[in-house]
Amino acid sequence: MVVDILNIALKEVGVKEVAGNQDNPEVLKYFNILGFDGKKLHDETAWCSAFANWVAKKAGYEFTGKLTARSWMKAGVSTENPKQGDVVVFWREHLTSWKGHVAFFIKETKDKVYVLGGNQNNQVKISAYPKNRVLSYRKLHKI
């Protein structure tokens, strides 16, 4: 099940933006699979949701098709007990901002949530985020 999501996402670890006028074609593929023109968006465009969409679609799970992290608040169903591969939606700047971050759940500690996602320090990697920034944990449905 969600192991499919993690297996696909883990194969992308290390994909990163290219500084300057060049774009990493691996990042652009995340936009292109959704019908967005990666050549117009560039790899400096916020791409966490593009990555999450690419992974979920490739694994055969529902996806939002949108480039905003908070669009994932409507995907799947909310869960209080996330499992590896579930979606985590975070708020950014402030709780009511339209901005956010989305990635796949790995584990949690008392204060941190570890997630695998894109555009984490401009690359695909596992990072820790403050637990108090979590908006929702989401369990996706297979399509």
Coordinates of N, CA and C in Angstrom, one line a residue:
M1 N 0.8 -1.2 0.0 CA 0.0 0.0 0.0 C 0.9 1.2 0.0
V2 N 0.9 2.0 1.1 CA 1.7 3.2 1.1 C 3.1 3.0 1.0
V3 N 3.5 1.7 1.2 CA 4.9 1.4 0.9 C 5.3 1.7 -0.5
D4 N 4.4 1.5 -1.5 CA 4.6 1.9 -2.8 C 5.0 3.3 -2.9
I5 N 4.3 4.2 -2.2 CA 4.6 5.6 -2.2 C 6.1 5.9 -1.7
L6 N 6.4 5.3 -0.6 CA 7.8 5.5 -0.1 C 8.9 4.9 -1.0
N7 N 8.6 3.7 -1.6 CA 9.6 3.2 -2.5 C 9.9 4.1 -3.7
I8 N 8.8 4.6 -4.3 CA 9.0 5.6 -5.4 C 9.7 6.8 -4.9
A9 N 9.2 7.4 -3.8 CA 9.8 8.6 -3.3 C 11.3 8.5 -3.0
L10 N 11.6 7.3 -2.3 CA 13.0 7.1 -1.9 C 14.0 7.0 -3.1
K11 N 13.5 6.6 -4.2 CA 14.4 6.5 -5.4 C 14.7 7.9 -6.0
E12 N 14.0 8.9 -5.5 CA 14.2 10.3 -6.0 C 15.1 11.1 -5.0
V13 N 15.5 10.5 -3.8 CA 16.3 11.2 -2.9 C 17.6 11.7 -3.6
G14 N 17.9 12.9 -3.3 CA 19.1 13.5 -3.9 C 18.8 14.4 -5.1
V15 N 17.6 14.2 -5.7 CA 17.3 15.1 -6.8 C 17.2 16.5 -6.3
K16 N 17.8 17.5 -6.9 CA 17.9 18.8 -6.4 C 17.8 19.9 -7.5
E17 N 17.5 21.1 -7.1 CA 17.5 22.2 -8.0 C 18.9 22.5 -8.5
V18 N 18.9 23.1 -9.7 CA 20.2 23.6 -10.2 C 20.2 25.1 -10.1
A19 N 21.2 25.6 -9.4 CA 21.3 27.1 -9.3 C 21.5 27.8 -10.6
G20 N 21.0 29.0 -10.7 CA 21.2 29.8 -11.9 C 20.1 29.5 -13.0
N21 N 20.5 29.7 -14.2 CA 19.5 29.7 -15.3 C 19.2 28.3 -15.8
Q22 N 20.0 27.3 -15.3 CA 19.7 25.9 -15.7 C 18.6 25.3 -14.8
D23 N 17.9 24.3 -15.3 CA 16.9 23.6 -14.6 C 17.2 22.1 -14.6
N24 N 17.0 21.5 -13.4 CA 17.1 20.0 -13.4 C 15.9 19.4 -14.0
P25 N 16.1 18.6 -15.1 CA 15.0 18.0 -15.8 C 14.3 17.0 -14.9
E26 N 14.9 16.4 -13.9 CA 14.3 15.5 -12.9 C 13.2 16.3 -12.1
V27 N 13.5 17.5 -11.8 CA 12.5 18.3 -11.0 C 11.4 18.7 -12.0
L28 N 11.7 19.1 -13.2 CA 10.7 19.5 -14.2 C 9.7 18.4 -14.5
K29 N 10.2 17.1 -14.4 CA 9.2 16.0 -14.7 C 8.1 16.0 -13.7
Y30 N 8.3 16.5 -12.5 CA 7.2 16.5 -11.5 C 6.1 17.4 -11.9
F31 N 6.5 18.5 -12.6 CA 5.5 19.4 -13.1 C 4.8 18.9 -14.4
N32 N 5.6 18.3 -15.2 CA 5.2 17.9 -16.5 C 4.1 16.8 -16.5
I33 N 4.3 15.8 -15.5 CA 3.3 14.7 -15.4 C 1.9 15.2 -15.0
L34 N 1.9 16.4 -14.5 CA 0.6 17.0 -14.1 C 0.0 17.9 -15.1
G35 N 0.7 18.1 -16.2 CA 0.3 18.9 -17.3 C 0.7 20.4 -17.2
F36 N 1.6 20.7 -16.2 CA 2.2 22.0 -16.1 C 3.5 22.0 -17.0
D37 N 3.8 23.1 -17.6 CA 5.0 23.2 -18.4 C 6.2 23.5 -17.5
G38 N 7.0 22.5 -17.1 CA 8.1 22.7 -16.3 C 9.1 23.7 -16.8
K39 N 9.2 23.9 -18.1 CA 10.1 24.9 -18.7 C 9.7 26.3 -18.4
K40 N 8.4 26.5 -18.2 CA 7.9 27.8 -17.8 C 8.0 28.1 -16.3
L41 N 7.9 27.0 -15.6 CA 7.9 27.2 -14.1 C 9.3 27.2 -13.5
H42 N 10.2 26.4 -14.1 CA 11.6 26.3 -13.6 C 11.7 25.5 -12.3
D43 N 12.9 25.1 -12.0 CA 13.0 24.3 -10.8 C 13.1 25.1 -9.5
E44 N 13.1 26.4 -9.6 CA 13.0 27.2 -8.4 C 11.6 27.5 -8.0
T45 N 10.6 27.1 -8.8 CA 9.2 27.2 -8.4 C 9.0 26.3 -7.3
A46 N 8.2 26.7 -6.3 CA 7.9 25.8 -5.2 C 7.3 24.5 -5.7
W47 N 8.0 23.4 -5.4 CA 7.7 22.1 -6.1 C 7.4 20.9 -5.1
C48 N 7.1 21.2 -3.8 CA 6.8 20.1 -2.9 C 5.5 19.4 -3.3
S49 N 4.5 20.2 -3.7 CA 3.2 19.6 -4.1 C 3.4 18.8 -5.4
A50 N 4.1 19.4 -6.4 CA 4.4 18.7 -7.6 C 5.0 17.4 -7.4
F51 N 6.0 17.3 -6.5 CA 6.6 16.1 -6.2 C 5.6 15.1 -5.5
A52 N 4.9 15.5 -4.6 CA 3.9 14.7 -3.9 C 2.9 14.1 -4.9
N53 N 2.4 15.0 -5.8 CA 1.5 14.5 -6.9 C 2.1 13.5 -7.8
W54 N 3.4 13.7 -8.2 CA 4.1 12.8 -9.1 C 4.2 11.4 -8.4
V55 N 4.6 11.4 -7.2 CA 4.8 10.2 -6.4 C 3.4 9.4 -6.3
A56 N 2.4 10.2 -5.8 CA 1.1 9.5 -5.6 C 0.5 9.0 -6.9
K57 N 0.6 9.8 -8.0 CA 0.1 9.3 -9.3 C 0.8 8.1 -9.7
K58 N 2.2 8.1 -9.6 CA 3.0 7.0 -10.1 C 2.7 5.7 -9.3
A59 N 2.3 5.9 -8.0 CA 2.0 4.8 -7.1 C 0.6 4.3 -7.3
G60 N -0.2 5.0 -8.0 CA -1.6 4.6 -8.2 C -2.6 5.1 -7.1
Y61 N -2.2 6.2 -6.4 CA -3.0 6.8 -5.4 C -3.6 8.1 -5.9
E62 N -4.7 8.5 -5.2 CA -5.3 9.8 -5.5 C -4.3 10.9 -5.3
F63 N -4.4 12.0 -6.1 CA -3.6 13.1 -6.0 C -4.4 14.4 -6.3
T64 N -3.8 15.5 -6.0 CA -4.6 16.8 -6.2 C -4.5 17.4 -7.5
G65 N -3.4 17.2 -8.2 CA -3.1 17.9 -9.5 C -2.8 19.3 -9.4
K66 N -2.7 19.8 -8.1 CA -2.4 21.2 -7.9 C -1.0 21.4 -7.3
L67 N -0.5 22.6 -7.5 CA 0.8 23.0 -7.0 C 0.9 23.6 -5.6
T68 N -0.3 23.7 -5.0 CA -0.3 24.3 -3.6 C -0.3 23.1 -2.6
A69 N 0.5 23.3 -1.6 CA 0.6 22.3 -0.6 C -0.7 22.0 0.2
R70 N -1.4 23.1 0.4 CA -2.7 23.0 1.2 C -3.8 22.3 0.4
S71 N -3.6 22.2 -0.9 CA -4.6 21.4 -1.7 C -4.7 20.0 -1.2
W72 N -3.7 19.5 -0.5 CA -3.7 18.1 0.0 C -4.6 18.0 1.2
M73 N -5.1 19.1 1.7 CA -6.0 19.0 2.9 C -7.4 18.4 2.5
K74 N -7.6 18.3 1.1 CA -8.8 17.7 0.6 C -8.6 16.3 0.0
A75 N -7.4 15.9 0.1 CA -7.1 14.5 -0.5 C -7.2 13.5 0.6
G76 N -7.7 12.3 0.2 CA -7.8 11.2 1.2 C -8.7 11.6 2.4
V77 N -8.3 10.9 3.5 CA -9.1 11.2 4.7 C -8.1 11.5 5.8
S78 N -8.6 12.3 6.7 CA -7.8 12.7 7.9 C -7.5 11.5 8.8
T79 N -6.3 11.4 9.3 CA -6.0 10.4 10.3 C -5.3 11.0 11.5
E80 N -5.5 10.4 12.6 CA -4.8 10.9 13.8 C -3.6 10.0 14.1
N81 N -3.5 8.8 13.4 CA -2.4 7.9 13.6 C -1.7 7.6 12.3
P82 N -0.9 8.6 11.8 CA -0.3 8.4 10.5 C 0.7 7.2 10.5
K83 N 0.7 6.6 9.3 CA 1.6 5.5 9.0 C 2.6 5.9 7.9
Q84 N 3.7 5.2 7.8 CA 4.7 5.6 6.8 C 4.1 5.7 5.5
G85 N 4.3 6.8 4.8 CA 3.8 7.0 3.4 C 2.5 7.9 3.4
D86 N 1.9 8.1 4.6 CA 0.8 9.0 4.6 C 1.3 10.4 4.3
V87 N 0.3 11.3 3.9 CA 0.7 12.6 3.6 C 0.6 13.5 4.9
V88 N 1.6 14.4 5.0 CA 1.6 15.4 6.0 C 1.5 16.8 5.4
V89 N 0.6 17.6 5.9 CA 0.4 19.0 5.4 C 0.8 19.9 6.5
F90 N 1.7 20.8 6.2 CA 2.2 21.8 7.2 C 1.8 23.2 6.8
W91 N 1.7 24.0 7.8 CA 1.5 25.5 7.5 C 2.8 26.1 7.5
R92 N 2.9 27.2 6.7 CA 4.1 28.0 6.5 C 3.8 29.5 6.7
E93 N 4.6 30.2 7.3 CA 4.5 31.6 7.6 C 3.5 31.9 8.8
H94 N 2.3 31.5 8.6 CA 1.3 31.6 9.7 C 0.2 30.6 9.4
L95 N -0.5 30.3 10.5 CA -1.6 29.2 10.4 C -2.6 29.5 9.3
T96 N -3.0 30.7 9.1 CA -4.0 31.0 8.1 C -3.5 31.4 6.7
S97 N -2.2 31.4 6.6 CA -1.6 31.7 5.2 C -2.1 30.6 4.2
W98 N -2.0 31.0 3.0 CA -2.3 30.0 1.9 C -1.1 29.1 1.7
K99 N 0.0 29.5 2.2 CA 1.3 28.8 2.0 C 1.4 27.6 2.9
G100 N 2.1 26.6 2.5 CA 2.3 25.4 3.3 C 3.4 24.5 2.7
H101 N 3.5 23.3 3.2 CA 4.5 22.3 2.7 C 3.8 21.0 2.8
V102 N 4.1 20.1 1.9 CA 3.5 18.7 1.9 C 4.6 17.7 1.6
A103 N 4.5 16.6 2.4 CA 5.5 15.5 2.2 C 4.9 14.3 2.8
F104 N 5.7 13.2 2.7 CA 5.2 11.9 3.2 C 5.8 11.5 4.5
F105 N 4.9 11.0 5.4 CA 5.3 10.7 6.8 C 6.3 9.6 6.8
I106 N 7.3 9.8 7.7 CA 8.3 8.7 8.0 C 8.1 8.3 9.4
K107 N 8.3 9.2 10.3 CA 8.1 8.9 11.8 C 7.9 10.2 12.5
E108 N 7.6 10.1 13.8 CA 7.5 11.3 14.7 C 8.1 11.1 16.0
T109 N 8.6 12.2 16.6 CA 9.1 12.1 18.0 C 8.2 13.1 18.8
K110 N 8.5 13.4 20.0 CA 7.7 14.2 20.8 C 7.4 15.6 20.2
D111 N 8.5 16.2 19.5 CA 8.4 17.5 19.0 C 8.5 17.6 17.5
K112 N 8.9 16.6 16.8 CA 9.3 16.6 15.4 C 8.5 15.6 14.6
V113 N 8.3 15.9 13.3 CA 7.7 15.0 12.4 C 8.8 14.9 11.3
Y114 N 9.2 13.6 11.0 CA 10.1 13.4 9.9 C 9.4 13.0 8.7
V115 N 9.7 13.7 7.6 CA 9.0 13.5 6.3 C 9.9 13.4 5.2
L116 N 9.5 12.7 4.1 CA 10.2 12.5 2.9 C 9.5 13.4 1.9
G117 N 10.2 14.4 1.3 CA 9.5 15.2 0.4 C 10.4 15.9 -0.6
G118 N 9.8 16.6 -1.5 CA 10.5 17.4 -2.5 C 10.6 18.9 -2.0
N119 N 11.6 19.6 -2.5 CA 11.8 21.0 -2.2 C 12.0 21.2 -0.7
Q120 N 12.7 20.2 -0.1 CA 13.1 20.4 1.3 C 14.6 20.7 1.2
N121 N 14.9 22.0 1.5 CA 16.2 22.5 1.3 C 16.6 22.3 -0.2
N122 N 15.6 22.6 -1.1 CA 15.8 22.6 -2.5 C 16.1 21.2 -3.1
Q123 N 15.7 20.1 -2.4 CA 16.0 18.8 -2.9 C 15.0 17.8 -2.3
V124 N 15.0 16.6 -2.8 CA 14.2 15.5 -2.3 C 15.1 14.9 -1.2
K125 N 14.5 14.9 0.0 CA 15.2 14.3 1.2 C 14.3 14.1 2.4
I126 N 14.8 13.5 3.4 CA 14.1 13.3 4.6 C 14.5 14.5 5.5
S127 N 13.5 15.2 6.1 CA 13.7 16.3 7.0 C 12.8 16.3 8.2
A128 N 13.2 16.9 9.2 CA 12.4 17.1 10.4 C 11.7 18.4 10.5
Y129 N 10.4 18.5 10.8 CA 9.7 19.7 10.9 C 9.0 19.7 12.3
P130 N 8.8 20.9 12.8 CA 8.1 21.0 14.1 C 6.7 20.4 14.1
K131 N 6.4 19.6 15.0 CA 5.1 19.0 15.1 C 4.0 20.0 15.2
N132 N 4.2 21.1 15.8 CA 3.2 22.1 16.0 C 2.9 22.9 14.6
R133 N 3.5 22.5 13.6 CA 3.2 23.1 12.2 C 2.3 22.2 11.4
V134 N 2.0 21.0 11.9 CA 1.2 20.1 11.2 C -0.3 20.6 11.1
L135 N -0.8 20.7 9.9 CA -2.2 21.0 9.7 C -3.0 19.7 9.7
S136 N -2.5 18.7 9.0 CA -3.3 17.4 8.9 C -2.4 16.3 8.4
Y137 N -2.7 15.1 8.9 CA -2.2 13.9 8.4 C -3.3 13.3 7.5
R138 N -2.9 12.8 6.3 CA -3.9 12.3 5.3 C -3.6 10.9 4.8
K139 N -4.5 10.1 4.9 CA -4.4 8.7 4.3 C -5.0 8.7 2.9
L140 N -4.2 8.4 1.9 CA -4.7 8.4 0.5 C -5.4 7.1 0.1
H141 N -6.3 7.2 -0.8 CA -6.9 6.0 -1.4 C -6.3 5.6 -2.7
K142 N -6.2 4.3 -2.9 CA -5.8 3.8 -4.2 C -6.8 4.1 -5.2
I143 N -6.4 4.4 -6.4 CA -7.3 4.7 -7.5 C -7.2 3.6 -8.6

